[in-house]
Tab-separated table of C-alpha atoms and ligand atoms in Angstrom:
chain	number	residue	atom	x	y	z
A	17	UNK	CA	-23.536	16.703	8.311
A	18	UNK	CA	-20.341	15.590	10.352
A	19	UNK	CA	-18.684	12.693	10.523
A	20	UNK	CA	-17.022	11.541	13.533
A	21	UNK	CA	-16.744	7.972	13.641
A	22	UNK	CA	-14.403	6.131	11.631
A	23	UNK	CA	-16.601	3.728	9.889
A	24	UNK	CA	-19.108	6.853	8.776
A	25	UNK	CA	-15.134	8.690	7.672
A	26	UNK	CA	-14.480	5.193	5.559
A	27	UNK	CA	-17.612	5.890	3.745
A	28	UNK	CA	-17.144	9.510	3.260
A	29	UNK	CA	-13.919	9.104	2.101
A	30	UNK	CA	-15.187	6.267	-0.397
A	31	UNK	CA	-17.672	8.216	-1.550
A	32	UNK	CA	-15.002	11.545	-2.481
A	33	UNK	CA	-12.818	9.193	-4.645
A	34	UNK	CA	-15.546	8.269	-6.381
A	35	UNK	CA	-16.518	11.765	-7.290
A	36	UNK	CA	-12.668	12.415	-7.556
A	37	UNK	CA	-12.722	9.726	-10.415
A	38	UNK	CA	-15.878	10.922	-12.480
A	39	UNK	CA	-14.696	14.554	-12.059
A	40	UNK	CA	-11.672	13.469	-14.204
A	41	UNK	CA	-13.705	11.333	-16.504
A	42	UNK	CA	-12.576	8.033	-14.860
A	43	UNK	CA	-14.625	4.779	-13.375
A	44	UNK	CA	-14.773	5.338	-9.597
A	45	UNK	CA	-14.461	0.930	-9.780
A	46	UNK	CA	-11.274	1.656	-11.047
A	47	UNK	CA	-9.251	3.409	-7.865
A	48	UNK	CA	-9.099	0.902	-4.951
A	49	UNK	CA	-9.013	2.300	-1.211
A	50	UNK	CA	-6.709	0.991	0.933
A	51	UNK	CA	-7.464	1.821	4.348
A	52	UNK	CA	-4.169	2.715	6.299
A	53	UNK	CA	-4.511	1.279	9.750
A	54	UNK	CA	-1.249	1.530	10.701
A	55	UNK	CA	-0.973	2.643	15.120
A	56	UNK	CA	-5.002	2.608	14.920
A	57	UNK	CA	-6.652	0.283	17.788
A	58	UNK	CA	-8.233	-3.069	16.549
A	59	UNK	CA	-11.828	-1.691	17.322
A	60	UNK	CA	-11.635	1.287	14.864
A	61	UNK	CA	-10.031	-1.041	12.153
A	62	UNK	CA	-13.300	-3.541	13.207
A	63	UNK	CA	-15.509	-0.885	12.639
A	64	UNK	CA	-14.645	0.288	9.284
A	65	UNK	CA	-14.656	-3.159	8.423
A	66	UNK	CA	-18.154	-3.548	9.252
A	67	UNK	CA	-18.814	-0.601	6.777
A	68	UNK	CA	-17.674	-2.725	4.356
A	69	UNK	CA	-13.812	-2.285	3.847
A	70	UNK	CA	-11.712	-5.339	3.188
A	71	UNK	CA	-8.272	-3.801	2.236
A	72	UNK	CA	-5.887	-2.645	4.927
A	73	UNK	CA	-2.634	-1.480	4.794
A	74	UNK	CA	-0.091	-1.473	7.448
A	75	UNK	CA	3.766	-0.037	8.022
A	76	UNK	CA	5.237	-2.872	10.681
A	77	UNK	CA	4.932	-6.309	10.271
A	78	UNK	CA	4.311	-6.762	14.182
A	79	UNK	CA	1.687	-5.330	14.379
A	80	UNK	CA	-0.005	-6.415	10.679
A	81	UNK	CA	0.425	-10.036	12.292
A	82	UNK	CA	-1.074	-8.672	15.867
A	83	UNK	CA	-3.768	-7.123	14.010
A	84	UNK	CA	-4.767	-9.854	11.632
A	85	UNK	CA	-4.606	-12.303	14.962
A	86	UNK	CA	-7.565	-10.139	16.358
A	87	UNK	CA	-9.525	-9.591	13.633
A	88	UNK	CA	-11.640	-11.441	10.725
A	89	UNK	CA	-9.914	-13.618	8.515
A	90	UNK	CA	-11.776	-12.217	5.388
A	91	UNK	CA	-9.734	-9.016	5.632
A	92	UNK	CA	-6.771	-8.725	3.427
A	93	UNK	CA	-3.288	-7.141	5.153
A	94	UNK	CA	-1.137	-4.916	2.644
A	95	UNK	CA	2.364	-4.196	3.934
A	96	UNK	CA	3.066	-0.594	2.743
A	97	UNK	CA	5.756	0.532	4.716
A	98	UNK	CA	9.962	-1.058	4.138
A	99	UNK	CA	10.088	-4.882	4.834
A	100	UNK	CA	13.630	-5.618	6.246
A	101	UNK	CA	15.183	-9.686	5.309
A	102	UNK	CA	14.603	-10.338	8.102
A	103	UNK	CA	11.196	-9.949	8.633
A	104	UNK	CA	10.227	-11.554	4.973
A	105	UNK	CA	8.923	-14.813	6.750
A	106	UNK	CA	6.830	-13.423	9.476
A	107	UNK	CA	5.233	-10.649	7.348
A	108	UNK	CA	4.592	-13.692	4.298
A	109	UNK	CA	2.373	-15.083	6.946
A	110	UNK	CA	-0.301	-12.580	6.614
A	111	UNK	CA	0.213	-10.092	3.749
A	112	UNK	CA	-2.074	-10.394	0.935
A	113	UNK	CA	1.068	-7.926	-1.183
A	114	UNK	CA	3.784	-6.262	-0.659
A	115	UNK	CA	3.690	-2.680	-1.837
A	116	UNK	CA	6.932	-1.263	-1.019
A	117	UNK	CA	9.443	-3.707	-2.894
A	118	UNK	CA	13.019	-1.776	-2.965
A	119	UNK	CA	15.707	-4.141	-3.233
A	120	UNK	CA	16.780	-7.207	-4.946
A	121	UNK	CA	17.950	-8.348	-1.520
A	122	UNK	CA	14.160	-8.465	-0.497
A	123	UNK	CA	13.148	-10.215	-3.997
A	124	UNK	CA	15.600	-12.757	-3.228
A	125	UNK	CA	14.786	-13.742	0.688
A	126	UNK	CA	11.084	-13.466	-0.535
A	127	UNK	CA	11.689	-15.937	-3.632
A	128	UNK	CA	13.844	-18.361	-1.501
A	129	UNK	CA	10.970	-18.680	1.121
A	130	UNK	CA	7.926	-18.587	-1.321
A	131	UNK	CA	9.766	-21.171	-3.191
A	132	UNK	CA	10.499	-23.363	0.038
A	133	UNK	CA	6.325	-23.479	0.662
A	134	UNK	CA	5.690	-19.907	2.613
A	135	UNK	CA	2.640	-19.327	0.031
A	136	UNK	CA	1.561	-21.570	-2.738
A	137	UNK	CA	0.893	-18.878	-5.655
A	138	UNK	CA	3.154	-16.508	-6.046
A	139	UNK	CA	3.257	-12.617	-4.158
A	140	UNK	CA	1.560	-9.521	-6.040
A	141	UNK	CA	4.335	-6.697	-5.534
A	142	UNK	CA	4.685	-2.923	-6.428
A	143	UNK	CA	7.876	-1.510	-6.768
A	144	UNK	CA	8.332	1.283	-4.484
A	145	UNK	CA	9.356	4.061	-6.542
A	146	UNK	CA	11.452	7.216	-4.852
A	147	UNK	CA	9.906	10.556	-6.885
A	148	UNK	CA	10.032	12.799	-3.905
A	149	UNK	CA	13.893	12.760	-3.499
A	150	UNK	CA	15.693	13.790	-0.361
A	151	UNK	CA	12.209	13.465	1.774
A	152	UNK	CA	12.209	9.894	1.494
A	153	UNK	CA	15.339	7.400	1.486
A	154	UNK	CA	12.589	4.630	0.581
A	155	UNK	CA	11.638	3.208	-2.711
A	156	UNK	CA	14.253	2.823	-6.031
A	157	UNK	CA	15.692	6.268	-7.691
A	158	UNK	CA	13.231	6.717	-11.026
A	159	UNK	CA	16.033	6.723	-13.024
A	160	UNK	CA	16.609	2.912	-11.903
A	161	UNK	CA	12.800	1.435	-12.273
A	162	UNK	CA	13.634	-0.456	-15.663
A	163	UNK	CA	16.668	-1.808	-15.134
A	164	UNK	CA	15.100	-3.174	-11.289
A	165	UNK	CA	11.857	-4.330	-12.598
A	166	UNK	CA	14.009	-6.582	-15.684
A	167	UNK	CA	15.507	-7.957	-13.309
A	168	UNK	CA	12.616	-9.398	-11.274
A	169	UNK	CA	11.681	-11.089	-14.189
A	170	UNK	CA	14.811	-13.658	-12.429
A	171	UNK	CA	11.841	-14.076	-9.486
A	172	UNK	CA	9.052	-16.406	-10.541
A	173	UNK	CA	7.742	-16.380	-6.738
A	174	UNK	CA	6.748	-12.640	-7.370
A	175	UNK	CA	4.284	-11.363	-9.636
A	176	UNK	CA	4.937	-7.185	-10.127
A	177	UNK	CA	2.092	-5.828	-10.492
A	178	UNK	CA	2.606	-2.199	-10.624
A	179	UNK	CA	4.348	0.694	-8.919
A	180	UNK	CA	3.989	2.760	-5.613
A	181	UNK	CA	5.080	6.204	-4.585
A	182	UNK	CA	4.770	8.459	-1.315
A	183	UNK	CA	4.957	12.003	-2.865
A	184	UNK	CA	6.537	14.806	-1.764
A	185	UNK	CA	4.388	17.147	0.739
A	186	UNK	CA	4.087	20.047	-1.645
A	187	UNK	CA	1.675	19.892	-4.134
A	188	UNK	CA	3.612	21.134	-7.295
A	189	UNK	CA	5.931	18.517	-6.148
A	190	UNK	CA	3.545	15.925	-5.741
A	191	UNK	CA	2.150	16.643	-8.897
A	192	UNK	CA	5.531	16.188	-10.980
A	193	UNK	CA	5.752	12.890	-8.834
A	194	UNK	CA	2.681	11.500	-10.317
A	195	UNK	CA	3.478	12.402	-13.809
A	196	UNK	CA	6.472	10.343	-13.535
A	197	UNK	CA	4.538	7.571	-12.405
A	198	UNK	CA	2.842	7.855	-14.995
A	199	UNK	CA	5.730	7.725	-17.718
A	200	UNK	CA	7.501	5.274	-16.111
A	201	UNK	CA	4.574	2.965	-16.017
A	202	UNK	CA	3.895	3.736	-20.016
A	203	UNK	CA	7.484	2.792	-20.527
A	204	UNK	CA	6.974	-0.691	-19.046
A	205	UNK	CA	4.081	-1.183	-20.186
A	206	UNK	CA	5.502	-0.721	-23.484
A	207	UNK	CA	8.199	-2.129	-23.058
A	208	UNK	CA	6.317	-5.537	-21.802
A	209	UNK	CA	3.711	-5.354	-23.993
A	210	UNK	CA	1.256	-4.803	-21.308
A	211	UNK	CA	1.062	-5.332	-16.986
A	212	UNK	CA	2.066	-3.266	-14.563
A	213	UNK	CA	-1.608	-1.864	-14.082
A	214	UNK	CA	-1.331	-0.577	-10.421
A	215	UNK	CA	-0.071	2.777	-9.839
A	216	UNK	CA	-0.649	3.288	-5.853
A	217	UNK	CA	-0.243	6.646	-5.004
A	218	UNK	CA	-2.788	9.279	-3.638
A	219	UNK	CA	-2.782	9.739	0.921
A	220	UNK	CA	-4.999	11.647	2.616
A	221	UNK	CA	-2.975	14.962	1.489
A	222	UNK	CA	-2.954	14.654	-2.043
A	223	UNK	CA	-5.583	11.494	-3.577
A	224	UNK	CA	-7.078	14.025	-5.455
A	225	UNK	CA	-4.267	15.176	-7.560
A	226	UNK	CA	-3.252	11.354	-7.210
A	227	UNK	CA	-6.396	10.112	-8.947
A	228	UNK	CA	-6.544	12.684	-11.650
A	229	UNK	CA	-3.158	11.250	-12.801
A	230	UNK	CA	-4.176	7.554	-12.645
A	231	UNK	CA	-3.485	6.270	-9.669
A	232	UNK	CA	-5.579	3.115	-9.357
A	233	UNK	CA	-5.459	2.627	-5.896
A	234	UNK	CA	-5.476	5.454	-2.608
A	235	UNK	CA	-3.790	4.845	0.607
A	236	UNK	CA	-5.478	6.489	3.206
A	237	UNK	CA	-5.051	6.619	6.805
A	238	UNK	CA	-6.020	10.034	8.402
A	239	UNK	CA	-8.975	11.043	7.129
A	240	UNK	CA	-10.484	7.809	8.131
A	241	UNK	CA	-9.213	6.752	11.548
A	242	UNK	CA	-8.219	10.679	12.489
A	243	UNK	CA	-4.590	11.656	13.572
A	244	UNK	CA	-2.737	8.701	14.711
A	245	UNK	CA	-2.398	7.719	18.241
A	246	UNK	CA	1.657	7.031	19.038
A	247	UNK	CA	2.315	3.289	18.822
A	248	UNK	CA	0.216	0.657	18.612
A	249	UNK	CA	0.826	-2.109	21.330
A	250	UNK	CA	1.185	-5.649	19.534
A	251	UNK	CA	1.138	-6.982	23.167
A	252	UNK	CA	-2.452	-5.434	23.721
A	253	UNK	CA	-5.117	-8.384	25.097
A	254	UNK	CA	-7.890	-6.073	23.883
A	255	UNK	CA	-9.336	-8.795	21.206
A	256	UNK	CA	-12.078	-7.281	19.024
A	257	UNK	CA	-14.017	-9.329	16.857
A	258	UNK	CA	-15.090	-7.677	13.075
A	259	UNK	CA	-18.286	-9.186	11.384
B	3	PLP	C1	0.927	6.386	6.657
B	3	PLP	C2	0.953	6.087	5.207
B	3	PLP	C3	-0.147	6.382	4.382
B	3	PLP	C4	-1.407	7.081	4.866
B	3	PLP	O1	-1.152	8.412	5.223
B	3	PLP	P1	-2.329	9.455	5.532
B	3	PLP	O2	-1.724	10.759	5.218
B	3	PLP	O3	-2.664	9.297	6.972
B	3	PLP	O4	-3.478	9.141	4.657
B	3	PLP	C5	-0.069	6.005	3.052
B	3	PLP	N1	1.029	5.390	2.544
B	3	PLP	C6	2.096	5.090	3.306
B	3	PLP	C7	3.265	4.397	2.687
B	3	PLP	C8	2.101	5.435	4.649
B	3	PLP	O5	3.181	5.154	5.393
């Protein structure tokens, strides 16, 4: 059997985490699938909605706010890709979480307008962790994570919830990322006393290897949608209705 369509590719896709999970002894209820929409046209993101998927993750906060304009209310917008200051109130708006926290600059602009009545409960938030060095200049250094996620503990409008990565392309390397992941998230854990149960990590590249070491949550985009178009226009008029 092929699958060509998106929503049939969301299903497919659902369906090889879940064996994924039990191959490694895990509950396939326990890795999440965010669907990474980011460039795709509001009728493909409709569609796999109709299959069923709620979570969607997007990179720009223009077009998470176009997107969420055109399309059902009961989907839930995760911004996955660097938030500048100056965005914080526009993408607060819309996102359900914010998976790429980096800097206590952002944890401050988001506090001061969360506090001032931009959301009445406060933000789930992942710290975006760096393990694939010089490939990505996103995320904090590893060597960093403790001493950034005490001091969040300043930010009552946030609630961390857990740590994200974008591995390096090479397996091997990829594979050494996740392991870190890992420890660091035993170390705060320990260090807590509990929390920090989200460890995001896993793309269309490497969620296998991602789920074997824990991740509890996959961000794919590819190998549902297919290879991104260019840009996504956030002027488009082409409204699409999901549901
Ligand atoms: C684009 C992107 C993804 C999805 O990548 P695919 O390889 O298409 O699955 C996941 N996470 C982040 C942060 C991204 O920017």
């Amino acid at each position: 059997m092929t699958v060509t369509d998106p929503a049939g590719r969301y299903l497919a896709v659902r369906a090889s985490i879940d064996e994924s999970a039990r191959q490694v002894g895990r509950e396939p209820s326990a890795v999440k699938l965010l669907a990474v929409s980011k460039y795709q046209p509001v009728a493909a993101i409709a569609a796999v909605a109709n299959a069923g998927c709620r979570q969607f993750g997007e990179n720009r906060v223009a077009e998470m706010v176009s997107k969420s304009e055109q399309l059902s209310p009961e989907l839930a917008w995760t911004l996955i890709g660097h938030l500048q200051r100056n965005k914080a109130a526009a993408a607060l708006k819309v996102m359900a979480s914010l998976q790429s926290l980096d800097s206590l600059d952002l944890a401050d602009r988001l506090q001061r307008l969360i506090s001032a009545g931009a959301r009445s409960n406060p933000l789930p938030v992942l710290i975006e962790v760096n393990t694939s060095g010089e490939v990505s200049k996103n995320g904090v250094d590893p060597a960093d994570v403790a001493a950034f996620s005490a001091r969040l503990r300043a930010f009552d409008a946030l609630q961390p919830v857990g740590l994200m990565t974008v591995a390096h392309p090479d397996p091997d390397r990829a594979e050494q990322g996740f392991a870190l992941m890992g420890h660091l998230q035993a170390g705060l854990r320990q260090r807590d006393g509990g929390g920090w149960a989200e460890l995001s990590m896993g793309m269309t590249g490497d969620y296998r290897l991602a789920i074997a070491a824990g991740s509890t949550c996959v961000r794919i985009g590819s190998a549902i949608f297919g290879p991104r178009p260019g840009k996504f226009n956030v002027d488009s008029s082409d409204h699409q209705t999901a549901i």
